[in-house]
C-alpha positions as a printed NumPy array, in Angstrom:
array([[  6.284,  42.94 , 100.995],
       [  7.022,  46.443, 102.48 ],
       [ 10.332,  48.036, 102.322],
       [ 10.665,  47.939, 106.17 ],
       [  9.394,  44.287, 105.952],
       [ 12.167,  42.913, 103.418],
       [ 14.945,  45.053, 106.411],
       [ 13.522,  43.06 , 108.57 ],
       [ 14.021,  39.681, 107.264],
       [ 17.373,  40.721, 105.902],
       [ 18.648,  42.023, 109.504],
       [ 17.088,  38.534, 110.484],
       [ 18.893,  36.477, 108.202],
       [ 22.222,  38.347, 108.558],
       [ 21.951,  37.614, 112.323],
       [ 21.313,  34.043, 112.1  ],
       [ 24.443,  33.918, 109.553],
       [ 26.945,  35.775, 112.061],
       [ 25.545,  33.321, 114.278],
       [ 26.38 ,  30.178, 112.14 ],
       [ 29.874,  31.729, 111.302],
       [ 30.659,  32.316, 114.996],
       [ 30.031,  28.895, 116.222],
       [ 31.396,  27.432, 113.715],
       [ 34.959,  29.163, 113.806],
       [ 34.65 ,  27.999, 118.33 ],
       [ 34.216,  24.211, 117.003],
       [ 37.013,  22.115, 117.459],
       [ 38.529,  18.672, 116.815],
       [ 38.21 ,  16.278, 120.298],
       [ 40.258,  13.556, 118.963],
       [ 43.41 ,  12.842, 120.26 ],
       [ 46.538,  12.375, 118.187],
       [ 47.099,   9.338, 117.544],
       [ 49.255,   6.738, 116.082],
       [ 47.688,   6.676, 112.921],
       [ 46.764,  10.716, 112.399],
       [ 49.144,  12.098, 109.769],
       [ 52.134,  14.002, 111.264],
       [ 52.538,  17.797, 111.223],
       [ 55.316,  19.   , 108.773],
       [ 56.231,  21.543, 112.042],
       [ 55.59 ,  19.217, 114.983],
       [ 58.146,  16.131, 115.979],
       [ 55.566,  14.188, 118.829],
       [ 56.639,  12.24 , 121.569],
       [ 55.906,   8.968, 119.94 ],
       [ 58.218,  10.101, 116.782],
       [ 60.45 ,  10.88 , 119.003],
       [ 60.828,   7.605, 120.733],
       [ 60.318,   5.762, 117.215],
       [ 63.335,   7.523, 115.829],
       [ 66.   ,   5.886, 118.457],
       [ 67.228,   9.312, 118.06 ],
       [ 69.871,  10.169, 121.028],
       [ 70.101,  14.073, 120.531],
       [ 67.431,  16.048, 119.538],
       [ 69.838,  16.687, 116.885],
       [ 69.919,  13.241, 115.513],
       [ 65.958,  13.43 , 115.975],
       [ 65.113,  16.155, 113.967],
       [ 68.356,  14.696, 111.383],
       [ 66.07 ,  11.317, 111.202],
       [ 63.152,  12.674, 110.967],
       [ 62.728,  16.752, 110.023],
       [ 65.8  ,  17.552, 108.169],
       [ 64.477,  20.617, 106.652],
       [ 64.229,  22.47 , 110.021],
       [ 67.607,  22.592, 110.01 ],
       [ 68.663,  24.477, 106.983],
       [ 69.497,  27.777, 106.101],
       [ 66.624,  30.299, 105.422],
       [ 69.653,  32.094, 103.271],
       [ 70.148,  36.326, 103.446],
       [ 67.3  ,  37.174, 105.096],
       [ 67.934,  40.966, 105.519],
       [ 68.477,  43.674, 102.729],
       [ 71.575,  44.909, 105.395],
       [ 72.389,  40.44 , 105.778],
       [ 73.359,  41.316, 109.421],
       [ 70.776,  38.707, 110.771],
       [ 70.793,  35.416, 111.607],
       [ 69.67 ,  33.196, 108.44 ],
       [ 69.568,  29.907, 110.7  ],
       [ 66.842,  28.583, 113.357],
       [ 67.312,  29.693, 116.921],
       [ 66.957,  27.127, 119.397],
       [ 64.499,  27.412, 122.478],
       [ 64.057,  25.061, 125.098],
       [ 60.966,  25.257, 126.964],
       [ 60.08 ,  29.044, 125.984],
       [ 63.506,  30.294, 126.739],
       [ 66.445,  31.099, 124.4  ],
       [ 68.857,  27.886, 124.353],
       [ 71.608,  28.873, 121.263],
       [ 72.437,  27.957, 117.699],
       [ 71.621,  24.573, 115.944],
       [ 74.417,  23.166, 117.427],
       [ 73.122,  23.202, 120.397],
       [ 70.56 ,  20.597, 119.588],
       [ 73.136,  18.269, 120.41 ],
       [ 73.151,  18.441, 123.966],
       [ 69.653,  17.93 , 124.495],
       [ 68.972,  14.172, 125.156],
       [ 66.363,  12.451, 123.245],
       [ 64.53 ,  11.072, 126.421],
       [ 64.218,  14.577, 127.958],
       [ 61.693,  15.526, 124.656],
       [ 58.057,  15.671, 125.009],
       [ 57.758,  17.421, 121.462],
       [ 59.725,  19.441, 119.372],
       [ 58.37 ,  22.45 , 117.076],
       [ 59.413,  23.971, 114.077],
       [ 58.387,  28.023, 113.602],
       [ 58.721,  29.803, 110.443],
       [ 60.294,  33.386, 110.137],
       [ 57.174,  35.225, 110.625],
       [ 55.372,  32.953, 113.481],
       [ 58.743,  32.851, 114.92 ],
       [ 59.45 ,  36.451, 114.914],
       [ 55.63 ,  37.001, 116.59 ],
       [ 56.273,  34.606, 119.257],
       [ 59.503,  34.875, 120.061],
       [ 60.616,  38.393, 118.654],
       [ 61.957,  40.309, 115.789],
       [ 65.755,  39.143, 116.056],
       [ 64.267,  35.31 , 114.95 ],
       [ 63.985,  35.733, 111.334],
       [ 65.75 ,  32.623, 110.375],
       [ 62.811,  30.633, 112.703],
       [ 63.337,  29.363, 115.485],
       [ 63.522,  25.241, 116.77 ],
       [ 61.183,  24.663, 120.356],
       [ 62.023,  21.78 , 122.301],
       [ 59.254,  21.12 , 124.643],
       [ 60.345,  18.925, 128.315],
       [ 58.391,  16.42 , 129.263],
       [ 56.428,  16.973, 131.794],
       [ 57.047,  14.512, 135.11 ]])
């Protein structure tokens, strides 16, 4: 085999494995969650939600998700920053953890946990100590 011949097959083969690479990665998973699918550590659902006979989305995320309430600790070399989870409420800024406690249970369609650096991404800088997301339901 020629030297232009073996760059041939090799440009060949390198195309049909960009191919393979780049529909696989645009696959996805069609099943629904259900009942039985293993929870997300991050995601409270709907049905845990109701399941909990939670009132608050406080007492929710106590029953279920304790960890997303604690304390990240110092989080800043200056410690001038919030070390606790902001709270959102569909996409906008809602308060402090404490806040948790007026949002009623039955309002919930899911509630989402965000670590420091997905938090600060998606929501900004000033959300180093993560940030809660307390999705309505929709009507």
């Amino acid at each position: 085999m020629t030297l232009t011949g073996r760059h041939t097959h090799m440009r060949r083969f390198l195309r049909i494995a960009a191919l393979l690479l780049i529909c696989g990665s645009c696959t996805h998973d069609p099943r629904p969650e259900t009942a039985g699918a293993p929870k997300s550590d991050q995601v409270i659902t709907a049905q845990e939600i109701a399941d909990s006979q939670g009132q608050t989305a406080y007492e929710v995320i106590m029953k279920l998700r304790a960890n997303f309430l604690s304390n990240r600790g110092k989080t800043t070399i200056m410690g001038d920053s919030p070390s606790a989870p902001t709270v959102y409420l569909d996409g906008q800024m809602y308060g402090d953890v404490s806040t948790l406690k007026s949002i009623s249970a039955s309002t919930i369609g899911s509630i989402r946990l965000y670590r420091a650096w997905d938090a600060s991404t998606k929501f900004g800088a000033h959300n180093v100590g993560g940030v809660i997301e307390v999705i309505s339901r929709t009507r």
